[in-house]
Amino acid sequence: MTVEAGYRVVIGLETHVQLNTASKMFCRTSAAYASAPPNTLVCPVCLGMPGVLPVINAAAVDFTIMTGLALHSEIPPHAKFDRKNYAYPDLMKWYQISQYDLPLCVGGWLEIAANGETRRIRITRVHLEEDTAKLTHVVGDDGQPASLIDVNRSGVPLMEIVTEPDITNAEEAMAYGLKLRNILRWLGVSTANMQDGALRIDANVSVWPIGAEVGNTKVEVKNMNSFRALGQALDYEIERQIGLLERGERLEQETRGWDESDARTVSQRTKEYAHDYRYFPEPDLPPLEITRERVQRLTKRMPELPDAVRQRLVEELGVASADADELIEDRDLAAYTLDVIERHAGPAAEVVTWVLQDVRRLLNARELKSADIPISAASMAELLALRAKGDLSSTMAGTVLEEMFATRKPLEEIVAARGRQISDSDALAEIAREVMAANPQAVADYHAGKDRAVQFLMGQVMRRTRGQANPGKVTELLRAELSRDRGA
Amino acid sequence: MIDREQVVHVAALARLALSEAEIDRMQADLQQILQAFEALNALDVSDVSPTAQVIPLATVERLDETEAPLSRDDVMRNAPRVERDQIRVPAVLPEE
Ligand SMILES: [Zn+2]
């Protein structure tokens, strides 16, 4: 990114997160809309029929409070819901139930690392609302432009996390988004997948010349459905605004959408009064009392969060910090690894390397999720113990792991069938002598100074032992036998 | 006082096309409604704590459990027009 010197850039982020509750925010309809055919998850409440009454989903409130706790927010004892009014066909009621001035969580911060610096991004608030129906703009059956409405998504719990304008460039915005996504996944409150729309990050970007009065023209940038798009859109928008200022033009307060194919932001030309939402307290929902007991209960329910796990891995368990960083990016893999570490007598770093390399390679090859490792943590620890004892060579352990993934047979059965590593010197020496007797040419080559012949003989020993010979021992014994042979 | 411009603005927000005569009528009606509420300003509320609700209750919440939805036929029953199992409406510009 090249930003001309002399300008100040200030970015605030608004992140919408679909909560993964079973039912919707204000009705008992299933919230699993992603896999449902159009308009099959709809009830009178989420269809906005007259006379229906919303009832708050306690799990959605819990998830929002837990998110607030993870972001160091204050959880006030009183909260309420409000009506946000706007007339657009994605809202079945023509208003959205949201939270205006008494959100569930207030304040807080998220620490990010970007551009080699650690910074705290202040959180303004976290509130709860409902998602809208999905509109598709099409050419209809009669050849006329039309909009089609699928109501399934209407009423899915949507949490909104708003930051203070503390972000100054695209890298920081991406670092914030990635870290937030990871926390949401560790909390288990959302899939937080951007491509599915479960995580949507909008940005308010303000640019002004240093020394001039603080800029108050906010441009809202939307429609970024990947982290890459978020970074590109912000870089583009900052450059665009600086370009306008350089040419002496005025910035316009507007909403712009990121156009992925053209790699630019485009004005969405919303009417100037589009933000006149006429909020008022939701008359169908009395205020929410958030008891201190509830906050305490949720505090106890909080899992260990990625930053804490990272610190424990590095400081207490001696894991390399790059490996720890990699591991905490994947909650399920990290949880599994910690479980194996607890059962493993050897160093934790050994387990981490094994998981990040061998286990993850197999997961990728088989397109499995980290949550679906087909081997219990106990078996994995046993496999590592066999390797540590020398009963299995590293190569053999890898082969056994692969077979466990492929066949899902128990460890003992596979090891019994394949045999353990042969480290017994007498047995291996005998095999070495047999191999030498059967390959006089290789022995002669060795004596003629071709050291590579040892590799050939080694291969023959491995073949005879079906790969079970301890490779270090075999090399050592072969060299001893060969020099004895020369002496003879 | 509510002026004519405010009536036009609120009507536009609600996507209502009002005739000149209707604007006049709504201005008078809204004026009357606002006046009725202004009567509240005369009350001394210095010892009443602020509230967003007149019902002296805290809300209730429900467990996160699902119930069967409506059939799609029922969902579509009031739709002006149905296409591809969805409610078809005149084309609107993408917004929000
Ligand atoms: Zn419903």
Short mmCIF file of N, CA, C and O in Angstrom, two decimals, chain A residues 21-25 27-28 38-40 42 49 55-59 80 87-88 94 137 139-142 145-150 222 273 276-278 281-283 285-289 294, chain B residues 9-10 12-15 51-53 55 57-72 74-76 78 81-96:
data_model
loop_
_atom_site.label_atom_id
_atom_site.label_comp_id
_atom_site.label_asym_id
_atom_site.label_seq_id
_atom_site.Cartn_x
_atom_site.Cartn_y
_atom_site.Cartn_z
N THR A 21 -27.10 -20.23 16.85
CA THR A 21 -28.12 -20.81 17.71
C THR A 21 -28.94 -21.80 16.88
O THR A 21 -28.90 -21.78 15.65
N ALA A 22 -29.70 -22.64 17.57
CA ALA A 22 -30.56 -23.59 16.85
C ALA A 22 -31.76 -22.86 16.25
O ALA A 22 -32.14 -23.11 15.11
N SER A 23 -32.34 -21.95 17.01
CA SER A 23 -33.54 -21.26 16.55
C SER A 23 -33.24 -19.78 16.29
O SER A 23 -32.18 -19.27 16.65
N LYS A 24 -34.20 -19.10 15.67
CA LYS A 24 -34.01 -17.70 15.32
C LYS A 24 -34.06 -16.80 16.56
O LYS A 24 -34.26 -17.26 17.67
N MET A 25 -33.89 -15.50 16.32
CA MET A 25 -33.76 -14.53 17.42
C MET A 25 -35.05 -14.38 18.21
O MET A 25 -35.04 -14.33 19.44
N CYS A 27 -38.18 -16.15 17.37
CA CYS A 27 -39.19 -17.21 17.17
C CYS A 27 -38.49 -18.57 17.21
O CYS A 27 -37.26 -18.64 17.20
N ARG A 28 -39.28 -19.64 17.23
CA ARG A 28 -38.70 -20.97 17.36
C ARG A 28 -38.38 -21.63 16.02
O ARG A 28 -38.11 -22.82 15.96
N PRO A 38 -35.61 -22.39 -0.48
CA PRO A 38 -36.21 -21.09 -0.19
C PRO A 38 -37.55 -21.18 0.53
O PRO A 38 -38.39 -22.02 0.20
N ASN A 39 -37.72 -20.32 1.52
CA ASN A 39 -39.01 -20.15 2.22
C ASN A 39 -39.55 -21.41 2.88
O ASN A 39 -40.76 -21.61 2.94
N THR A 40 -38.66 -22.24 3.37
CA THR A 40 -39.10 -23.44 4.10
C THR A 40 -38.81 -23.30 5.60
O THR A 40 -39.16 -24.19 6.37
N VAL A 42 -39.81 -20.63 7.85
CA VAL A 42 -40.54 -19.38 8.05
C VAL A 42 -41.76 -19.66 8.92
O VAL A 42 -42.45 -20.66 8.73
N MET A 49 -46.12 -11.32 10.28
CA MET A 49 -47.58 -11.25 10.21
C MET A 49 -48.11 -10.32 11.30
O MET A 49 -47.51 -10.22 12.38
N VAL A 55 -40.32 -13.29 21.00
CA VAL A 55 -39.83 -13.75 22.30
C VAL A 55 -38.32 -13.98 22.16
O VAL A 55 -37.87 -14.65 21.23
N ILE A 56 -37.56 -13.38 23.09
CA ILE A 56 -36.09 -13.36 22.96
C ILE A 56 -35.48 -14.74 23.18
O ILE A 56 -35.80 -15.44 24.14
N ASN A 57 -34.56 -15.11 22.29
CA ASN A 57 -33.80 -16.35 22.41
C ASN A 57 -32.67 -16.14 23.43
O ASN A 57 -31.74 -15.38 23.21
N ALA A 58 -32.76 -16.84 24.56
CA ALA A 58 -31.79 -16.65 25.65
C ALA A 58 -30.37 -16.99 25.21
O ALA A 58 -29.40 -16.35 25.64
N ALA A 59 -30.22 -18.00 24.33
CA ALA A 59 -28.88 -18.41 23.90
C ALA A 59 -28.20 -17.28 23.12
O ALA A 59 -26.99 -17.06 23.25
N LYS A 80 -32.05 -2.90 26.32
CA LYS A 80 -33.38 -2.94 25.71
C LYS A 80 -33.26 -3.08 24.20
O LYS A 80 -32.18 -2.88 23.63
N ALA A 87 -37.91 1.19 5.03
CA ALA A 87 -38.81 0.51 4.11
C ALA A 87 -38.02 -0.12 2.98
O ALA A 87 -37.58 0.56 2.06
N TYR A 88 -37.80 -1.41 3.09
CA TYR A 88 -37.08 -2.14 2.06
C TYR A 88 -37.58 -3.57 2.13
O TYR A 88 -37.80 -4.08 3.23
N TRP A 94 -40.97 -4.21 7.94
CA TRP A 94 -40.57 -2.84 7.62
C TRP A 94 -39.90 -2.18 8.83
O TRP A 94 -39.76 -0.98 8.89
N HIS A 137 -31.81 -10.12 -7.16
CA HIS A 137 -32.30 -9.26 -8.23
C HIS A 137 -32.14 -9.99 -9.55
O HIS A 137 -31.02 -10.37 -9.90
N VAL A 139 -33.94 -11.12 -13.69
CA VAL A 139 -34.90 -10.85 -14.76
C VAL A 139 -35.98 -11.91 -14.59
O VAL A 139 -35.70 -13.11 -14.61
N GLY A 140 -37.20 -11.48 -14.37
CA GLY A 140 -38.28 -12.40 -14.06
C GLY A 140 -38.74 -13.21 -15.25
O GLY A 140 -38.25 -13.03 -16.37
N ASP A 141 -39.67 -14.14 -14.99
CA ASP A 141 -40.19 -15.02 -16.03
C ASP A 141 -40.77 -14.24 -17.21
O ASP A 141 -40.77 -14.72 -18.34
N ASP A 142 -41.28 -13.04 -16.93
CA ASP A 142 -41.89 -12.24 -17.99
C ASP A 142 -40.89 -11.31 -18.66
O ASP A 142 -41.26 -10.43 -19.43
N PRO A 145 -37.39 -6.84 -15.02
CA PRO A 145 -36.56 -6.92 -13.82
C PRO A 145 -37.44 -7.12 -12.58
O PRO A 145 -38.51 -6.53 -12.48
N ALA A 146 -36.96 -7.97 -11.68
CA ALA A 146 -37.76 -8.27 -10.49
C ALA A 146 -36.81 -8.57 -9.33
O ALA A 146 -35.62 -8.79 -9.52
N SER A 147 -37.35 -8.53 -8.11
CA SER A 147 -36.58 -8.95 -6.95
C SER A 147 -37.32 -10.12 -6.32
O SER A 147 -38.55 -10.09 -6.20
N LEU A 148 -36.56 -11.15 -5.94
CA LEU A 148 -37.16 -12.34 -5.33
C LEU A 148 -36.76 -12.39 -3.86
O LEU A 148 -35.62 -12.09 -3.50
N ILE A 149 -37.71 -12.76 -3.02
CA ILE A 149 -37.47 -12.76 -1.57
C ILE A 149 -37.51 -14.18 -1.02
O ILE A 149 -38.48 -14.90 -1.19
N ASP A 150 -36.41 -14.55 -0.35
CA ASP A 150 -36.35 -15.79 0.41
C ASP A 150 -36.32 -15.39 1.88
O ASP A 150 -35.37 -14.74 2.34
N LYS A 222 -18.78 -1.34 1.99
CA LYS A 222 -19.46 -2.61 2.28
C LYS A 222 -19.16 -3.67 1.22
O LYS A 222 -18.48 -3.40 0.25
N TYR A 273 -31.69 10.66 2.97
CA TYR A 273 -32.30 10.43 4.27
C TYR A 273 -32.39 8.95 4.62
O TYR A 273 -33.14 8.54 5.48
N ASP A 276 -32.27 7.91 8.22
CA ASP A 276 -33.28 8.42 9.15
C ASP A 276 -34.13 7.23 9.61
O ASP A 276 -35.17 6.94 9.03
N TYR A 277 -33.64 6.53 10.62
CA TYR A 277 -34.25 5.25 11.00
C TYR A 277 -35.37 5.38 12.03
O TYR A 277 -36.04 4.41 12.33
N ARG A 278 -35.55 6.57 12.60
CA ARG A 278 -36.61 6.81 13.57
C ARG A 278 -36.70 5.68 14.61
O ARG A 278 -37.71 5.02 14.76
N PRO A 281 -38.22 2.68 21.26
CA PRO A 281 -38.18 1.43 22.04
C PRO A 281 -39.19 0.41 21.51
O PRO A 281 -40.33 0.77 21.21
N GLU A 282 -38.77 -0.83 21.37
CA GLU A 282 -39.64 -1.89 20.85
C GLU A 282 -40.77 -2.11 21.85
O GLU A 282 -40.55 -2.60 22.96
N PRO A 283 -41.99 -1.76 21.46
CA PRO A 283 -43.09 -1.87 22.42
C PRO A 283 -43.46 -3.32 22.76
O PRO A 283 -44.09 -3.56 23.79
N LEU A 285 -41.37 -5.69 23.50
CA LEU A 285 -40.38 -6.33 24.38
C LEU A 285 -40.05 -5.43 25.56
O LEU A 285 -39.41 -4.40 25.40
N PRO A 286 -40.48 -5.82 26.76
CA PRO A 286 -40.06 -5.06 27.95
C PRO A 286 -38.53 -5.08 28.06
O PRO A 286 -37.87 -5.92 27.45
N PRO A 287 -37.95 -4.16 28.83
CA PRO A 287 -36.48 -4.11 28.95
C PRO A 287 -35.91 -5.42 29.47
O PRO A 287 -36.59 -6.19 30.14
N LEU A 288 -34.64 -5.65 29.14
CA LEU A 288 -33.94 -6.86 29.56
C LEU A 288 -33.18 -6.55 30.84
O LEU A 288 -32.44 -5.56 30.89
N GLU A 289 -33.33 -7.40 31.84
CA GLU A 289 -32.51 -7.26 33.04
C GLU A 289 -31.42 -8.33 32.95
O GLU A 289 -31.73 -9.51 32.87
N ARG A 294 -26.10 -14.11 36.15
CA ARG A 294 -25.99 -14.60 34.77
C ARG A 294 -24.61 -14.29 34.18
O ARG A 294 -23.99 -15.15 33.55
N HIS B 9 -41.39 14.25 3.95
CA HIS B 9 -40.21 13.46 4.29
C HIS B 9 -40.59 12.11 4.90
O HIS B 9 -40.13 11.05 4.47
N VAL B 10 -41.49 12.17 5.89
CA VAL B 10 -41.91 10.93 6.56
C VAL B 10 -42.64 10.01 5.58
O VAL B 10 -42.45 8.80 5.57
N ALA B 12 -42.11 9.84 2.40
CA ALA B 12 -41.11 9.26 1.50
C ALA B 12 -40.39 8.10 2.18
O ALA B 12 -40.13 7.06 1.57
N LEU B 13 -40.09 8.26 3.48
CA LEU B 13 -39.43 7.18 4.22
C LEU B 13 -40.30 5.93 4.26
O LEU B 13 -39.81 4.81 4.22
N ALA B 14 -41.60 6.13 4.33
CA ALA B 14 -42.52 5.01 4.39
C ALA B 14 -42.95 4.57 2.99
O ALA B 14 -43.83 3.72 2.86
N ARG B 15 -42.32 5.14 1.96
CA ARG B 15 -42.65 4.82 0.57
C ARG B 15 -44.13 5.04 0.28
O ARG B 15 -44.78 4.22 -0.36
N THR B 51 -37.86 5.75 31.77
CA THR B 51 -38.06 4.37 31.34
C THR B 51 -38.35 4.36 29.85
O THR B 51 -38.80 5.35 29.28
N ALA B 52 -38.11 3.20 29.24
CA ALA B 52 -38.43 3.05 27.83
C ALA B 52 -39.76 2.32 27.68
O ALA B 52 -40.23 2.07 26.59
N GLN B 53 -40.36 1.96 28.81
CA GLN B 53 -41.52 1.09 28.79
C GLN B 53 -42.47 1.44 29.92
O GLN B 53 -42.03 1.77 31.02
N ILE B 55 -44.79 -0.72 30.91
CA ILE B 55 -45.14 -1.98 31.58
C ILE B 55 -44.10 -2.24 32.67
O ILE B 55 -42.91 -2.31 32.36
N LEU B 57 -42.38 -4.43 33.96
CA LEU B 57 -41.93 -5.81 33.90
C LEU B 57 -40.58 -5.87 33.21
O LEU B 57 -40.29 -5.03 32.36
N ALA B 58 -39.80 -6.89 33.54
CA ALA B 58 -38.62 -7.18 32.73
C ALA B 58 -39.07 -8.24 31.73
O ALA B 58 -40.04 -8.95 31.97
N THR B 59 -38.37 -8.31 30.61
CA THR B 59 -38.82 -9.24 29.58
C THR B 59 -38.54 -10.68 29.97
O THR B 59 -37.72 -10.96 30.85
N VAL B 60 -39.20 -11.60 29.32
CA VAL B 60 -38.90 -13.02 29.51
C VAL B 60 -38.12 -13.50 28.30
O VAL B 60 -38.22 -12.94 27.22
N GLU B 61 -37.33 -14.53 28.51
CA GLU B 61 -36.60 -15.12 27.41
C GLU B 61 -37.04 -16.57 27.28
O GLU B 61 -37.66 -17.11 28.18
N ARG B 62 -36.71 -17.16 26.14
CA ARG B 62 -37.09 -18.56 25.94
C ARG B 62 -35.83 -19.39 25.69
O ARG B 62 -34.78 -18.85 25.32
N LEU B 63 -35.96 -20.70 25.87
CA LEU B 63 -34.85 -21.59 25.56
C LEU B 63 -34.67 -21.66 24.05
O LEU B 63 -35.61 -21.45 23.29
N ASP B 64 -33.45 -21.98 23.64
CA ASP B 64 -33.12 -22.05 22.21
C ASP B 64 -33.58 -23.39 21.65
O ASP B 64 -32.78 -24.29 21.42
N GLU B 65 -34.88 -23.50 21.45
CA GLU B 65 -35.44 -24.75 20.91
C GLU B 65 -36.24 -24.44 19.65
O GLU B 65 -36.83 -23.38 19.53
N THR B 66 -36.27 -25.41 18.75
CA THR B 66 -36.95 -25.17 17.46
C THR B 66 -38.34 -25.81 17.44
O THR B 66 -38.63 -26.74 18.18
N GLU B 67 -39.15 -25.26 16.55
CA GLU B 67 -40.50 -25.75 16.31
C GLU B 67 -40.68 -25.82 14.79
O GLU B 67 -40.01 -25.11 14.06
N ALA B 68 -41.60 -26.65 14.35
CA ALA B 68 -41.82 -26.80 12.91
C ALA B 68 -42.27 -25.46 12.30
O ALA B 68 -43.08 -24.76 12.89
N PRO B 69 -41.73 -25.12 11.13
CA PRO B 69 -42.15 -23.89 10.45
C PRO B 69 -43.48 -24.09 9.72
O PRO B 69 -44.05 -25.18 9.73
N LEU B 70 -43.94 -23.03 9.09
CA LEU B 70 -45.12 -23.13 8.22
C LEU B 70 -44.73 -23.91 6.96
O LEU B 70 -43.57 -23.96 6.59
N SER B 71 -45.74 -24.46 6.29
CA SER B 71 -45.46 -25.07 4.99
C SER B 71 -45.19 -23.93 4.01
O SER B 71 -45.65 -22.80 4.21
N ARG B 72 -44.46 -24.24 2.94
CA ARG B 72 -44.15 -23.18 1.99
C ARG B 72 -45.43 -22.63 1.35
O ARG B 72 -45.54 -21.43 1.09
N ASP B 74 -48.25 -22.20 2.75
CA ASP B 74 -48.83 -21.21 3.66
C ASP B 74 -48.02 -19.91 3.65
O ASP B 74 -48.58 -18.83 3.69
N VAL B 75 -46.69 -20.06 3.62
CA VAL B 75 -45.84 -18.86 3.61
C VAL B 75 -46.19 -17.99 2.40
O VAL B 75 -46.24 -16.77 2.49
N MET B 76 -46.45 -18.64 1.28
CA MET B 76 -46.68 -17.91 0.02
C MET B 76 -48.11 -17.41 -0.15
O MET B 76 -48.41 -16.73 -1.12
N ASN B 78 -49.97 -15.11 1.00
CA ASN B 78 -50.24 -13.68 0.82
C ASN B 78 -49.34 -13.02 -0.22
O ASN B 78 -49.40 -11.81 -0.40
N ARG B 81 -47.07 -12.37 -5.87
CA ARG B 81 -46.65 -13.14 -7.02
C ARG B 81 -45.53 -14.07 -6.57
O ARG B 81 -44.70 -13.68 -5.75
N VAL B 82 -45.52 -15.31 -7.06
CA VAL B 82 -44.50 -16.27 -6.65
C VAL B 82 -43.69 -16.70 -7.86
O VAL B 82 -44.25 -16.94 -8.93
N GLU B 83 -42.38 -16.72 -7.67
CA GLU B 83 -41.51 -17.18 -8.75
C GLU B 83 -40.32 -17.91 -8.14
O GLU B 83 -39.74 -17.42 -7.17
N ARG B 84 -39.97 -19.07 -8.68
CA ARG B 84 -38.85 -19.87 -8.16
C ARG B 84 -38.95 -20.07 -6.65
O ARG B 84 -37.98 -19.90 -5.91
N ASP B 85 -40.14 -20.38 -6.19
CA ASP B 85 -40.41 -20.62 -4.77
C ASP B 85 -40.13 -19.40 -3.90
O ASP B 85 -39.96 -19.52 -2.69
N GLN B 86 -40.07 -18.23 -4.50
CA GLN B 86 -39.83 -17.02 -3.73
C GLN B 86 -40.92 -15.98 -3.99
O GLN B 86 -41.69 -16.12 -4.94
N ILE B 87 -40.95 -14.98 -3.11
CA ILE B 87 -41.92 -13.91 -3.28
C ILE B 87 -41.35 -12.94 -4.30
O ILE B 87 -40.23 -12.46 -4.14
N ARG B 88 -42.11 -12.70 -5.34
CA ARG B 88 -41.61 -11.78 -6.36
C ARG B 88 -42.19 -10.39 -6.12
O ARG B 88 -43.39 -10.23 -5.94
N VAL B 89 -41.31 -9.39 -6.11
CA VAL B 89 -41.73 -8.00 -5.97
C VAL B 89 -41.09 -7.19 -7.10
O VAL B 89 -40.14 -7.66 -7.73
N PRO B 90 -41.62 -5.98 -7.36
CA PRO B 90 -40.97 -5.16 -8.39
C PRO B 90 -39.50 -4.97 -8.05
O PRO B 90 -39.13 -4.89 -6.88
N ALA B 91 -38.65 -4.84 -9.06
CA ALA B 91 -37.21 -4.73 -8.84
C ALA B 91 -36.90 -3.55 -7.92
O ALA B 91 -37.45 -2.47 -8.09
N VAL B 92 -36.08 -3.80 -6.92
CA VAL B 92 -35.61 -2.72 -6.06
C VAL B 92 -34.10 -2.65 -6.19
O VAL B 92 -33.45 -3.65 -6.46
N LEU B 93 -33.56 -1.46 -6.01
CA LEU B 93 -32.11 -1.33 -6.06
C LEU B 93 -31.50 -1.97 -4.84
O LEU B 93 -32.07 -1.90 -3.75
N PRO B 94 -30.33 -2.61 -5.00
CA PRO B 94 -29.66 -3.13 -3.81
C PRO B 94 -29.44 -1.99 -2.83
O PRO B 94 -29.08 -0.89 -3.23
N GLU B 95 -29.70 -2.25 -1.57
CA GLU B 95 -29.52 -1.24 -0.53
C GLU B 95 -29.04 -1.98 0.71
O GLU B 95 -29.26 -3.16 0.84
N GLU B 96 -28.47 -1.27 1.61
CA GLU B 96 -28.01 -1.84 2.88
C GLU B 96 -27.14 -3.07 2.67
O GLU B 96 -27.60 -4.16 2.61
#
